[in-house]
mmCIF file of C-alpha atoms and ligand atoms in Angstrom:
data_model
loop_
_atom_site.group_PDB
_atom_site.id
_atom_site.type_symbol
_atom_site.label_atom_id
_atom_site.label_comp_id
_atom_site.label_asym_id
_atom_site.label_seq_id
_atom_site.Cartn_x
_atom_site.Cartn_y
_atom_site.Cartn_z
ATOM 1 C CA UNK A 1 0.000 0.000 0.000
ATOM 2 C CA UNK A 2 1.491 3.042 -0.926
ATOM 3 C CA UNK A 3 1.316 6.355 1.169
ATOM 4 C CA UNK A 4 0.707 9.209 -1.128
ATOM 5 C CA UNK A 5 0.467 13.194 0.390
ATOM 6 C CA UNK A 6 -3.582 13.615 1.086
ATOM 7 C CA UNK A 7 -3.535 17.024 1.246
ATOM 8 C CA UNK A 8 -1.009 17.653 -1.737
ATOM 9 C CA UNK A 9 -3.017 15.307 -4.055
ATOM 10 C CA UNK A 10 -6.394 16.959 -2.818
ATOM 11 C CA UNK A 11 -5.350 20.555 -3.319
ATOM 12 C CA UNK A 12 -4.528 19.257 -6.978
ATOM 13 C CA UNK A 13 -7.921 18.089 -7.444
ATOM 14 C CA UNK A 14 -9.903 20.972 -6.294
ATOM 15 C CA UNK A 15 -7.650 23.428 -8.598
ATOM 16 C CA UNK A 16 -9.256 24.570 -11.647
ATOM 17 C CA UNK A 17 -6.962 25.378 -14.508
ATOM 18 C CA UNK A 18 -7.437 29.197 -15.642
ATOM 19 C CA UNK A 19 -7.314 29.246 -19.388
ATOM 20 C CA UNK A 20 -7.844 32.512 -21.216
ATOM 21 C CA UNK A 21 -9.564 31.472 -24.486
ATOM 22 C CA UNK A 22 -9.810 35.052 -25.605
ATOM 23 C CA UNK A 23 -8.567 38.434 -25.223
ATOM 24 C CA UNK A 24 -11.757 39.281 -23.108
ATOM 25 C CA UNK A 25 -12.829 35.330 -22.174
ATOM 26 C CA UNK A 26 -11.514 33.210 -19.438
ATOM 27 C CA UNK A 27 -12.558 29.971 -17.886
ATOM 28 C CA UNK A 28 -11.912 28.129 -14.987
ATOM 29 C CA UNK A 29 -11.987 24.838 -16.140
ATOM 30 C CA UNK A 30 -12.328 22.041 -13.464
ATOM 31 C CA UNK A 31 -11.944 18.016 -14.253
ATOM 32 C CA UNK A 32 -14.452 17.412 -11.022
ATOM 33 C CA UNK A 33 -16.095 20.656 -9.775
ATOM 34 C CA UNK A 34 -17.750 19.361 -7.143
ATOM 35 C CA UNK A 35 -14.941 17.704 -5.269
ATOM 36 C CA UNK A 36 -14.608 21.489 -3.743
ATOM 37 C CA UNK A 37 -17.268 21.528 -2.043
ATOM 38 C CA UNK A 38 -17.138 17.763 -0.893
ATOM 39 C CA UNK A 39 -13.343 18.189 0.523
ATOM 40 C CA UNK A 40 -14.787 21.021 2.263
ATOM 41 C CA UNK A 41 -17.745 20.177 3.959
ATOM 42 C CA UNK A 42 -16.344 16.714 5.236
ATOM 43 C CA UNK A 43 -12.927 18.626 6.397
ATOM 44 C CA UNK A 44 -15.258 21.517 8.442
ATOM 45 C CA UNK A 45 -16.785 18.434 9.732
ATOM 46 C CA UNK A 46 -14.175 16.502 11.019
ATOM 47 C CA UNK A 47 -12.799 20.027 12.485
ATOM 48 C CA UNK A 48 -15.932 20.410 14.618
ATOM 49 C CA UNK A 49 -16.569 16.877 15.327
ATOM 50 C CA UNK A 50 -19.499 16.476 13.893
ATOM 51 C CA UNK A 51 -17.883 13.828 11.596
ATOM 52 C CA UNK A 52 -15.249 11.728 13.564
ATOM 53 C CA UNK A 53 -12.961 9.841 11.539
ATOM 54 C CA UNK A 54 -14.232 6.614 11.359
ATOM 55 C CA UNK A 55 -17.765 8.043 11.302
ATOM 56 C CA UNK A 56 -19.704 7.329 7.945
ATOM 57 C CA UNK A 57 -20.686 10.215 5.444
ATOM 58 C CA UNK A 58 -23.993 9.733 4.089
ATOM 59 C CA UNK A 59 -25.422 11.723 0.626
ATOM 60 C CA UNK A 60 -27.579 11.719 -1.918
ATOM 61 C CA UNK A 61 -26.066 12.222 -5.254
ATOM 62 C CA UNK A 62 -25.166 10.094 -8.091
ATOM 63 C CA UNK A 63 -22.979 12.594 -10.502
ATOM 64 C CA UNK A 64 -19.824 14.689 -9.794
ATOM 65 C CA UNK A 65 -20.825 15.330 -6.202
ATOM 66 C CA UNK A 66 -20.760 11.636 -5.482
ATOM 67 C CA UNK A 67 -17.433 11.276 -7.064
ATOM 68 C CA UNK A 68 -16.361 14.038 -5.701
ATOM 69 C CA UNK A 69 -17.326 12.538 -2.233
ATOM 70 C CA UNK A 70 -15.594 9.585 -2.722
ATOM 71 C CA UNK A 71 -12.140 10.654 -3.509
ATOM 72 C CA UNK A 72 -11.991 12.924 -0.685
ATOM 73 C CA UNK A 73 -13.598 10.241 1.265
ATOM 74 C CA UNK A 74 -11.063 7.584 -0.093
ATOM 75 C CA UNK A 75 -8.197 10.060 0.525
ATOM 76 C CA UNK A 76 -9.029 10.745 4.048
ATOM 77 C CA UNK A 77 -9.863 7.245 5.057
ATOM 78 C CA UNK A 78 -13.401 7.777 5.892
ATOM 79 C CA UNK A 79 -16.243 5.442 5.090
ATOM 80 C CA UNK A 80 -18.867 6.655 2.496
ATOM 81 C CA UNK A 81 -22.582 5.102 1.693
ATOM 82 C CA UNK A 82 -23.881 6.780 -0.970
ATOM 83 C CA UNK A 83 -28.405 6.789 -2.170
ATOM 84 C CA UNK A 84 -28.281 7.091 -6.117
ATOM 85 C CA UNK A 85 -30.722 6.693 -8.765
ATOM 86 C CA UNK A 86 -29.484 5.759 -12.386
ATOM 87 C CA UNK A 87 -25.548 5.489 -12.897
ATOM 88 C CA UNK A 88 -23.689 5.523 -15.467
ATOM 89 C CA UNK A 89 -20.838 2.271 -15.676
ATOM 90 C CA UNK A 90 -18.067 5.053 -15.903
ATOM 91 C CA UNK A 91 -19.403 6.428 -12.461
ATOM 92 C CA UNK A 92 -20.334 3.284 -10.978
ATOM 93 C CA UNK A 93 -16.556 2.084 -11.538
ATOM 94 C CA UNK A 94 -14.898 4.495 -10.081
ATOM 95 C CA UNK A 95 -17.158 5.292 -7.031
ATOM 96 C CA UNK A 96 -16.765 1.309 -5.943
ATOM 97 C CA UNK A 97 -13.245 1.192 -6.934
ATOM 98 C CA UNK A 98 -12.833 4.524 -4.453
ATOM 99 C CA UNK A 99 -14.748 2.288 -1.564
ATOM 100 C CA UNK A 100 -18.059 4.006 -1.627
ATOM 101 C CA UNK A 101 -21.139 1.461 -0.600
ATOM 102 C CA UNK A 102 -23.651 1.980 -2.985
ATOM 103 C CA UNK A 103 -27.616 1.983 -2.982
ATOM 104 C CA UNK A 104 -29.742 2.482 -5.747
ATOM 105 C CA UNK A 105 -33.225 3.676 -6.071
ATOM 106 C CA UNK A 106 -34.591 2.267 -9.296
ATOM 107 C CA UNK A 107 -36.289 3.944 -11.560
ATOM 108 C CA UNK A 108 -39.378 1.844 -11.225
ATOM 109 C CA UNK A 109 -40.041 4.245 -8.009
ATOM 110 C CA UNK A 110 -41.842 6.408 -9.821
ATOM 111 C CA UNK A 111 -41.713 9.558 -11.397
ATOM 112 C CA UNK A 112 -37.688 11.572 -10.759
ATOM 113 C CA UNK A 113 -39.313 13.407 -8.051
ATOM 114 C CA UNK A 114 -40.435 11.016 -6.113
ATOM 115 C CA UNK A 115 -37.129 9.150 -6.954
ATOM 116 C CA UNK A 116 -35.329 11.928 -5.114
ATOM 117 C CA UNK A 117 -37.651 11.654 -1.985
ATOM 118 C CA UNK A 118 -37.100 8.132 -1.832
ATOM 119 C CA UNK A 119 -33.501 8.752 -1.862
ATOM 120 C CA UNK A 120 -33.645 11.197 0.791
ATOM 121 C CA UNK A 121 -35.505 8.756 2.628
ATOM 122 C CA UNK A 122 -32.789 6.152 2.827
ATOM 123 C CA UNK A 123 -29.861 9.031 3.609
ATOM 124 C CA UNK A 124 -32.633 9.930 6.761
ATOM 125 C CA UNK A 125 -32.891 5.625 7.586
ATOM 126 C CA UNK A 126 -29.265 5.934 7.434
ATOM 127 C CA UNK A 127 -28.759 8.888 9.707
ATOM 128 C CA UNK A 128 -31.646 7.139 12.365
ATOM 129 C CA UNK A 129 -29.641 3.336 12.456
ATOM 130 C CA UNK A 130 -26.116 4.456 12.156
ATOM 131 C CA UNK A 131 -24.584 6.156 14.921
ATOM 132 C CA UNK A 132 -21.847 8.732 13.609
ATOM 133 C CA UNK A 133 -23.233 9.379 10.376
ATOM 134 C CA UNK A 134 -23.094 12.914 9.111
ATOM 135 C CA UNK A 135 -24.543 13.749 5.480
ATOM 136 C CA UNK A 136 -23.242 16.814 3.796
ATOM 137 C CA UNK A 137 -26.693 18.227 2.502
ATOM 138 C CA UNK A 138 -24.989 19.517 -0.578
ATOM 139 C CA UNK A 139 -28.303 21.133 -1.738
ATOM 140 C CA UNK A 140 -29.043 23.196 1.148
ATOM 141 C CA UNK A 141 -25.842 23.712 2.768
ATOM 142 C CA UNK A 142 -24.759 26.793 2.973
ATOM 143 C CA UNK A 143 -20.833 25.378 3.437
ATOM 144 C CA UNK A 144 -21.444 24.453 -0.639
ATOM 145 C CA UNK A 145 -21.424 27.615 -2.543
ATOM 146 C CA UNK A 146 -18.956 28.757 0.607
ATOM 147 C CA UNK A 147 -16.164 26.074 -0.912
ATOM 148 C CA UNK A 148 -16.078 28.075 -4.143
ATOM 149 C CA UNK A 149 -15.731 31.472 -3.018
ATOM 150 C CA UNK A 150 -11.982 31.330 -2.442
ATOM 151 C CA UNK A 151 -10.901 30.096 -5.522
ATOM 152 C CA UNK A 152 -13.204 32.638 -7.451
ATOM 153 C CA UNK A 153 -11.451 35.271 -5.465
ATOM 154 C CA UNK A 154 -8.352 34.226 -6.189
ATOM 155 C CA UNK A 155 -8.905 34.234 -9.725
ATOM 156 C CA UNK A 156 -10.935 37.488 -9.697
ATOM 157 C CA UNK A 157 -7.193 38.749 -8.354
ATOM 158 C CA UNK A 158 -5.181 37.313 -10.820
ATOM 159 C CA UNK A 159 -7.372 38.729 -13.886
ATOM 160 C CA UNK A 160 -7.977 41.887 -11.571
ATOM 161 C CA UNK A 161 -11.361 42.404 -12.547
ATOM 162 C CA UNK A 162 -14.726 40.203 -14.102
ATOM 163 C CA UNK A 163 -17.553 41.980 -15.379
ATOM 164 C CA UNK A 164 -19.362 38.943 -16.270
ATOM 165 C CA UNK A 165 -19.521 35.417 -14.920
ATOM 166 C CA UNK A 166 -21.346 32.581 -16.859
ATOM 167 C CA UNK A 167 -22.112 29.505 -14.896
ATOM 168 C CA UNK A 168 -24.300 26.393 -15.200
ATOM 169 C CA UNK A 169 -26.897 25.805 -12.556
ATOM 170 C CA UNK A 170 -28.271 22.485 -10.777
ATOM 171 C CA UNK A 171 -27.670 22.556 -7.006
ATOM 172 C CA UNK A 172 -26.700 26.332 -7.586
ATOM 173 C CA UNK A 173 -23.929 25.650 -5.345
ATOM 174 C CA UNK A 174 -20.830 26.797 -8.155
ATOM 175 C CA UNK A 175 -22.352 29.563 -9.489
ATOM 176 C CA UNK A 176 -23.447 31.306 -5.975
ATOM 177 C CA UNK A 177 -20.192 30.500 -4.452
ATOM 178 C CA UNK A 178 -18.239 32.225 -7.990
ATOM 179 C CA UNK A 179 -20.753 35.448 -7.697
ATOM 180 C CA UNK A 180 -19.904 36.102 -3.927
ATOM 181 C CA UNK A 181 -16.579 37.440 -4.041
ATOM 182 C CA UNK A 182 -16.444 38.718 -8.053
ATOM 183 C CA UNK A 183 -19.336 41.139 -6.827
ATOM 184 C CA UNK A 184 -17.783 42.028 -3.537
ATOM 185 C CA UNK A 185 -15.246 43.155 -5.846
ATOM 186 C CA UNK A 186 -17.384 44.771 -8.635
ATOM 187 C CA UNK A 187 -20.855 45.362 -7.705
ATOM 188 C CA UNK A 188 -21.550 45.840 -11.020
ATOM 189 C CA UNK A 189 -20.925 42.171 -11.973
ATOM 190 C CA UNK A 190 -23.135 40.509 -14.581
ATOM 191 C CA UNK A 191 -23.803 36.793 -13.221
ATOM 192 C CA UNK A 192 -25.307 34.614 -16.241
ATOM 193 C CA UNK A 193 -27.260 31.676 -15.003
ATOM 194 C CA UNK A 194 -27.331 28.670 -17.531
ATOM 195 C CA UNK A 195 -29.820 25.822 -17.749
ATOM 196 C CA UNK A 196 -32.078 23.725 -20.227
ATOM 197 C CA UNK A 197 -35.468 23.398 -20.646
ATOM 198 C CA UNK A 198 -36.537 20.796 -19.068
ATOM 199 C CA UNK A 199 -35.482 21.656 -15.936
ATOM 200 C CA UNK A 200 -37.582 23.454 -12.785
ATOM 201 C CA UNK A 201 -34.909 26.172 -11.664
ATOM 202 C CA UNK A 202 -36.109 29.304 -13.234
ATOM 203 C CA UNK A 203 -39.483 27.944 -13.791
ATOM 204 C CA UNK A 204 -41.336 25.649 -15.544
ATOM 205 C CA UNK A 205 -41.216 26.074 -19.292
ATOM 206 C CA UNK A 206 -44.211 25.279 -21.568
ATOM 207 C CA UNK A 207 -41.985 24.889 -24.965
ATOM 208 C CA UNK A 208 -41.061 21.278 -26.034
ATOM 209 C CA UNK A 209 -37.801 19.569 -24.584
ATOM 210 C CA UNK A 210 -35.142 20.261 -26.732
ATOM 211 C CA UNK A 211 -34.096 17.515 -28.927
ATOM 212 C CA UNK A 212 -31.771 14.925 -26.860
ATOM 213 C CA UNK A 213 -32.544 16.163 -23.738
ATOM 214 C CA UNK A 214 -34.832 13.648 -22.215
ATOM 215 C CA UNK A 215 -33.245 10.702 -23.172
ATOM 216 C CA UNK A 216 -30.070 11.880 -22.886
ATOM 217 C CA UNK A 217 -29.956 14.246 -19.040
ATOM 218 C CA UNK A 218 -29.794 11.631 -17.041
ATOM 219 C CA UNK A 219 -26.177 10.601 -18.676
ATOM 220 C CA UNK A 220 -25.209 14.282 -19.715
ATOM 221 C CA UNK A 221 -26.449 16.790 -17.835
ATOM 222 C CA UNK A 222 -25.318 18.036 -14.269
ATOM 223 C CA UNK A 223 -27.090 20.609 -14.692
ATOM 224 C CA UNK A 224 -30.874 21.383 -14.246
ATOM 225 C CA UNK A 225 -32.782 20.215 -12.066
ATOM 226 C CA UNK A 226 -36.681 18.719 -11.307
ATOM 227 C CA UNK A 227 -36.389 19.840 -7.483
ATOM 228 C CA UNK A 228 -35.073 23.853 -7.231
ATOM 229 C CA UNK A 229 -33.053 23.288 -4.063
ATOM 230 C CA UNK A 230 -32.176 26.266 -1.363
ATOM 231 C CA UNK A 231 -28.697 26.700 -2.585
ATOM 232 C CA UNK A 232 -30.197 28.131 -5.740
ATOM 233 C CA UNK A 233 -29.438 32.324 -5.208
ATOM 234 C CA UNK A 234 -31.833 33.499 -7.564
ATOM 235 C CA UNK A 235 -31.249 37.044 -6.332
ATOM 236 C CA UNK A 236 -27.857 37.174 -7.230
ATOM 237 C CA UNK A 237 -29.138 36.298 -11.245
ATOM 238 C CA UNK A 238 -29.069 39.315 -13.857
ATOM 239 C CA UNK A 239 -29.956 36.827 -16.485
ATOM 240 C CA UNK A 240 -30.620 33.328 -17.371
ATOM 241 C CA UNK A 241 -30.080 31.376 -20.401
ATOM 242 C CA UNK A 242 -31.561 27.859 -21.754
ATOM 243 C CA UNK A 243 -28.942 26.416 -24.244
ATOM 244 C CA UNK A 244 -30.026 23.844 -26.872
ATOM 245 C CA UNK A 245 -28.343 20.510 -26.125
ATOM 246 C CA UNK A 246 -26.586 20.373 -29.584
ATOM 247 C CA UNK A 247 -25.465 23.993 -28.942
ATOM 248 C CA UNK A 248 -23.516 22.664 -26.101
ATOM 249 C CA UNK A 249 -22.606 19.024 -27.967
ATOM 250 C CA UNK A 250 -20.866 21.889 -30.880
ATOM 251 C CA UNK A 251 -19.427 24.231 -28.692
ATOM 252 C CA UNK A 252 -17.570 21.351 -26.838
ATOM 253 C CA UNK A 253 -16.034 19.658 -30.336
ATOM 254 C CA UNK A 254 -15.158 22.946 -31.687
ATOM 255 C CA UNK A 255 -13.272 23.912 -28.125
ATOM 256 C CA UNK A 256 -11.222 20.582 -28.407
ATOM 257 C CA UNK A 257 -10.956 20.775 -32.689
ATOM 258 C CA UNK A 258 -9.293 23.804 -31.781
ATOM 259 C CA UNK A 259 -7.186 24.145 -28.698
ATOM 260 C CA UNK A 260 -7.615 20.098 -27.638
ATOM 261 C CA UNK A 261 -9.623 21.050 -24.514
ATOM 262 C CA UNK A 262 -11.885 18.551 -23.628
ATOM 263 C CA UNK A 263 -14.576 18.496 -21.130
ATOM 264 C CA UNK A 264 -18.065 18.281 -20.547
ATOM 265 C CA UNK A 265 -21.119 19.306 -22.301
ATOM 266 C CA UNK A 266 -21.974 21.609 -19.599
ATOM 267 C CA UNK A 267 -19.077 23.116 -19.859
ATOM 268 C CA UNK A 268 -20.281 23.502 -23.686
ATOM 269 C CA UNK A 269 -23.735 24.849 -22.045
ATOM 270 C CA UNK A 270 -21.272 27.773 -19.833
ATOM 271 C CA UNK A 271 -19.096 28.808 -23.340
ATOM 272 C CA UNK A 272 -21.599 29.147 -25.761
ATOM 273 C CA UNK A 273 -23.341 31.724 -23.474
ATOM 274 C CA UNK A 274 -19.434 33.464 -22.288
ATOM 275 C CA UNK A 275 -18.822 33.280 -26.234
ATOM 276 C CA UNK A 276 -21.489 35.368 -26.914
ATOM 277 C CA UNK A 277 -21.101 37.711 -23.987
ATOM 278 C CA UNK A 278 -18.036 37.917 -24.944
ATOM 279 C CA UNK A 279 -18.392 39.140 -28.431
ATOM 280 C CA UNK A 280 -21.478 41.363 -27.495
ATOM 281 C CA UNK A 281 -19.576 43.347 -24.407
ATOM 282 C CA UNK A 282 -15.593 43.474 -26.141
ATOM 283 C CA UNK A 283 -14.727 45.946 -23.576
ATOM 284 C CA UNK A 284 -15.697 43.233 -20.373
ATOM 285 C CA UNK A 285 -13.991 40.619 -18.789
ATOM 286 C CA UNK A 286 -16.044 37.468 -19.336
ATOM 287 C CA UNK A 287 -15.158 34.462 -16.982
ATOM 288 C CA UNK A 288 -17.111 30.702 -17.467
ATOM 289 C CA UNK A 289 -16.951 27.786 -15.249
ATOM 290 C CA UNK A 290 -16.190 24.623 -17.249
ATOM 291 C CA UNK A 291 -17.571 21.625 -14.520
ATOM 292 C CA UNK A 292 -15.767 18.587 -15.744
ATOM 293 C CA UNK A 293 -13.778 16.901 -17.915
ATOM 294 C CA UNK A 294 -14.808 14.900 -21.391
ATOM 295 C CA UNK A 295 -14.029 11.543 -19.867
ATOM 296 C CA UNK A 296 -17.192 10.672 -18.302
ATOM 297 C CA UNK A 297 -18.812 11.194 -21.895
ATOM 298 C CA UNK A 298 -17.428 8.904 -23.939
ATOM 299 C CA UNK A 299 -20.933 6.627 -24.570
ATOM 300 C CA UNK A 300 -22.687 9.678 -25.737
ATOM 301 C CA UNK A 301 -20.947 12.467 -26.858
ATOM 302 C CA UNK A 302 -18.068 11.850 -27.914
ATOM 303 C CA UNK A 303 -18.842 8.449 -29.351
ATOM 304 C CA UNK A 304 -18.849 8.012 -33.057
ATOM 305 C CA UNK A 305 -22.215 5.526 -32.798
ATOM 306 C CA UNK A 306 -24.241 7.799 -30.969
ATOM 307 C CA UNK A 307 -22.636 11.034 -33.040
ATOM 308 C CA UNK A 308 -23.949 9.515 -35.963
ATOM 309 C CA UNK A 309 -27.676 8.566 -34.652
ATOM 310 C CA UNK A 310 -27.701 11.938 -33.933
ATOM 311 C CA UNK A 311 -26.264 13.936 -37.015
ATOM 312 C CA UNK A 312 -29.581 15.910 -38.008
ATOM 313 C CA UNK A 313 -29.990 17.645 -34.409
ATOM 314 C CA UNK A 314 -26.705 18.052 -34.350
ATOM 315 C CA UNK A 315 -26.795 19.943 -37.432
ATOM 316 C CA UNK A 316 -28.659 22.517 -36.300
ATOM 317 C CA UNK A 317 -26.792 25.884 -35.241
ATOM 318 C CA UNK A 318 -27.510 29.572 -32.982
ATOM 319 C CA UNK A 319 -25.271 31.857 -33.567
ATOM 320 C CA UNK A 320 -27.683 33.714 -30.981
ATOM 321 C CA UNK A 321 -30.496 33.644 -28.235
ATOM 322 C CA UNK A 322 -33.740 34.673 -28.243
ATOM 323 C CA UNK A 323 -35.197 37.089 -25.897
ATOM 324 C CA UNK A 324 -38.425 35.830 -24.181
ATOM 325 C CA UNK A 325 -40.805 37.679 -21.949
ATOM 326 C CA UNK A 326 -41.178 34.721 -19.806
ATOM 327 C CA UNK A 327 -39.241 31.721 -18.533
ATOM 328 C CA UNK A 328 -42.459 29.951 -19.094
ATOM 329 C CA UNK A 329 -42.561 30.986 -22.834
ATOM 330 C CA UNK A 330 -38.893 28.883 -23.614
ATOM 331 C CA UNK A 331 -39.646 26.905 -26.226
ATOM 332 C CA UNK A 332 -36.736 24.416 -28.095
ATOM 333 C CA UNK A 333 -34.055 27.712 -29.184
ATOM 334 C CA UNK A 334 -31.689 28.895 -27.939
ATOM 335 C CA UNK A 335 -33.286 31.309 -25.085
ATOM 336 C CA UNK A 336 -32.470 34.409 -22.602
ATOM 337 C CA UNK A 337 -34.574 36.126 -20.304
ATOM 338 C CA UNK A 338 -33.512 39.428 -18.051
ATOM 339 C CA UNK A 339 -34.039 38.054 -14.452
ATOM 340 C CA UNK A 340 -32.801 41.574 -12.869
ATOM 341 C CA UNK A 341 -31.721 40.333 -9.532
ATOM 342 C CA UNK A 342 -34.901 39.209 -8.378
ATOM 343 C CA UNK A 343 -36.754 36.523 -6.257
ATOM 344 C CA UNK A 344 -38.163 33.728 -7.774
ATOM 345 C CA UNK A 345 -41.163 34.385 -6.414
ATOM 346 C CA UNK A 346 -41.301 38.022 -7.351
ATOM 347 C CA UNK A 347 -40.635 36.964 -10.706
ATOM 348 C CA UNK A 348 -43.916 34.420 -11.357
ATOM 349 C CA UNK A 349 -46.256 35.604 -8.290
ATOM 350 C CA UNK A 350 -46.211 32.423 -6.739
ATOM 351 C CA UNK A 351 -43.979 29.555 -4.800
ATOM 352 C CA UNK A 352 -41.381 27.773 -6.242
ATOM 353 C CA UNK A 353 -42.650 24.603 -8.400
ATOM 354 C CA UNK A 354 -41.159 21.845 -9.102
ATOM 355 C CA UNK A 355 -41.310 19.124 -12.300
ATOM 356 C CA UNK A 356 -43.171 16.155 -11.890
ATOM 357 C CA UNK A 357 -42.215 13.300 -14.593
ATOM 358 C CA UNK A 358 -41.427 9.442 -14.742
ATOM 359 C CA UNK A 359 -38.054 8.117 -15.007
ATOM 360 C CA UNK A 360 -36.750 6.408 -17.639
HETATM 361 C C1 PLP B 1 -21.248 18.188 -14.909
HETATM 362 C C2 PLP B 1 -21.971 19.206 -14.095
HETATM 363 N N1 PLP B 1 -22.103 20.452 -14.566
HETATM 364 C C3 PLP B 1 -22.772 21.404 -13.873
HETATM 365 C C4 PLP B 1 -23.366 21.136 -12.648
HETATM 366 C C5 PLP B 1 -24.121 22.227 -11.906
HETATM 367 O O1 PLP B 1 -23.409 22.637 -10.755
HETATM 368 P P1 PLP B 1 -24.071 23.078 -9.399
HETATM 369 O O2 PLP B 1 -24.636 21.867 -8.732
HETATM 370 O O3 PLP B 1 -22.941 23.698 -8.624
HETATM 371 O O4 PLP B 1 -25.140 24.060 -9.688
HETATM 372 C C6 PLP B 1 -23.234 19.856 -12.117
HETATM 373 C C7 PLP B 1 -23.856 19.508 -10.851
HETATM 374 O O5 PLP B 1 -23.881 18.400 -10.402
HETATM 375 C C8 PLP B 1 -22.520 18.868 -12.858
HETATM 376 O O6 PLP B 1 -22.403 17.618 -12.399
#
């Protein structure tokens, strides 16, 4: 057994790489996000005690977070159990190779919603029968979007100022945690919320899915979400954009045709909108989050079998958004609307809803 530097090798994991892809565009490009926020949470814990260390950590999560989990959890030495729903083999490899204990809701529970409550049900069965369990609540605690705040002020240093920050949104965690700190610095920061159509964050469309999307999130898309979870800041949006999932799919092969980048196709979703920003606003600083790496997408996206099922769709091109006048009005383009800092609730007049559909 070899005895590697935990810290050292962790510290390498939770730094992005900050590329500068333009004379006005920069991204902080991550190959796991959401290990940031897992190294932190379970290290605050073990500082106050509420996780000892051979206590179990407990979540709910069967993407990036989950990895992210289990590497710091494998580094440390602590024991993780881990409620999923679908996963893909990729995933499912590496979390059991990392040590994780796994259970899996299956889909035949119903629609995703109630998927997600069932889950939460077994991380609260957990928590009852195992003393010294501690679960990280990554989509209402407030330690998530904390984790990111002093990288983005780091790099809000090094590039000295940001006027705009594009960021994907699912937990909400990355992009609240980036805003903090770039608009302590510049109040006048622009934060650009990204998500697709099907999901319930900034409300609940009426247009049709966009082509690929339903058969395709559960494998793609870290992003979005059926549940809009506390973490989400609304407030802190100016405006939000729904990308087309080929928009993404083209904006990630022409980023790695041309520089050899490769990574996610949220990280697609985050540069198409920077791109644009970037070119609309030449005298602003434009900074995207790129979530992951292209690894985990090797079935889908970048797989010449599934590229070619899907050549018409992925034929199709926006060189820009549409305005709407409503989130509810986002049909299958390309789409902005001008969320001005404001509440979800002052935006539609009501509570927050949330998507109700079956699993696959
Ligand atoms: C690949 C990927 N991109 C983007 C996101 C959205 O990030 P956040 O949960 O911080 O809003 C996630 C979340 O899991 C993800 O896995």
């Amino acid at each position: 057994m070899h005895h590697f530097d935990v810290q050292s090798t962790l510290d390498h994991l939770c730094k992005p790489s900050l590329v500068q892809l333009q004379s006005n565009l920069f991204a902080a490009k991550f190959d796991l996000m959401k290990i940031v926020p897992a190294r932190y949470i379970v290290e605050q814990a073990l500082k106050s005690g509420e996780l000892k260390p051979d206590g179990l950590v407990v979540e709910s999560s069967s993407g990036t977070f989950a990895l992210g989990l289990a590497q710091t959890c494998a580094t440390l030495g602590l024991k993780l159990t881990l409620k999923t729903g679908y996963l893909e083999p990729i995933v499912e490899w590496r979390l059991r190779h990392l040590g994780a204990h796994i259970d899996t809701v299956t889909n035949a529970a119903g629609n995703l919603r109630e998927i997600q409550e069932q889950r939460f049900a077994l991380v609260r069965k957990t928590l009852e029968e195992v003393p010294g369990s501690f679960w990280t609540r990554q989509h209402d605690n407030p330690q998530h979007p904390a984790a990111y705040e002093p990288i983005s002020r780091s790099i809000g240093e090094s590039l000295g100022k940001v006027d705009i920050l594009v960021a994907t949104v699912g937990s909400g965690g990355s992009l609240c945690g980036f805003a903090k700190p770039l608009r302590e610095a510049n109040p006048e920061l622009k934060v650009i919320a990204v998500d697709h159509n099907m999901s319930a964050i900034f409300g609940l469309t009426t247009g049709r899915a966009y082509p690929l999307c339903e058969e395709n999130w559960l494998s793609m898309l870290g992003m979005g979400s059926d549940i809009v979870f506390p973490n989400v800041c609304h407030q802190a949006c100016d405006e939000v954009h729904w990308v087309p999932i080929a928009q993404m799919i083209n904006t990630v092969h022409d980023l790695h045709r041309t520089t050899g980048l490769f990574v996610g196709p949220t990280s697609g979703a985050a540069l198409s909108v920077a791109n644009w920003m970037a070119r609309q606003y030449p005298a602003c600083r434009v900074l995207a989050v790129l979530p992951d790496h292209g690894i985990r997408y090797m079935d889908t996206i970048f797989n010449p079998n599934w590229l070619n099922k899907n050549t018409e769709e992925l034929q199709r091109t926006w060189s820009e958004p549409e305005l709407c006048q409503s989130p509810t009005e986002v049909a299958g383009e390309w789409t902005y609307f001008p969320w001005q800092r404001r509440s979800y609730e002052e935006v539609f007049g009501h509570a927050i809803t949330h998507r109700e559909r079956r699993g696959k």
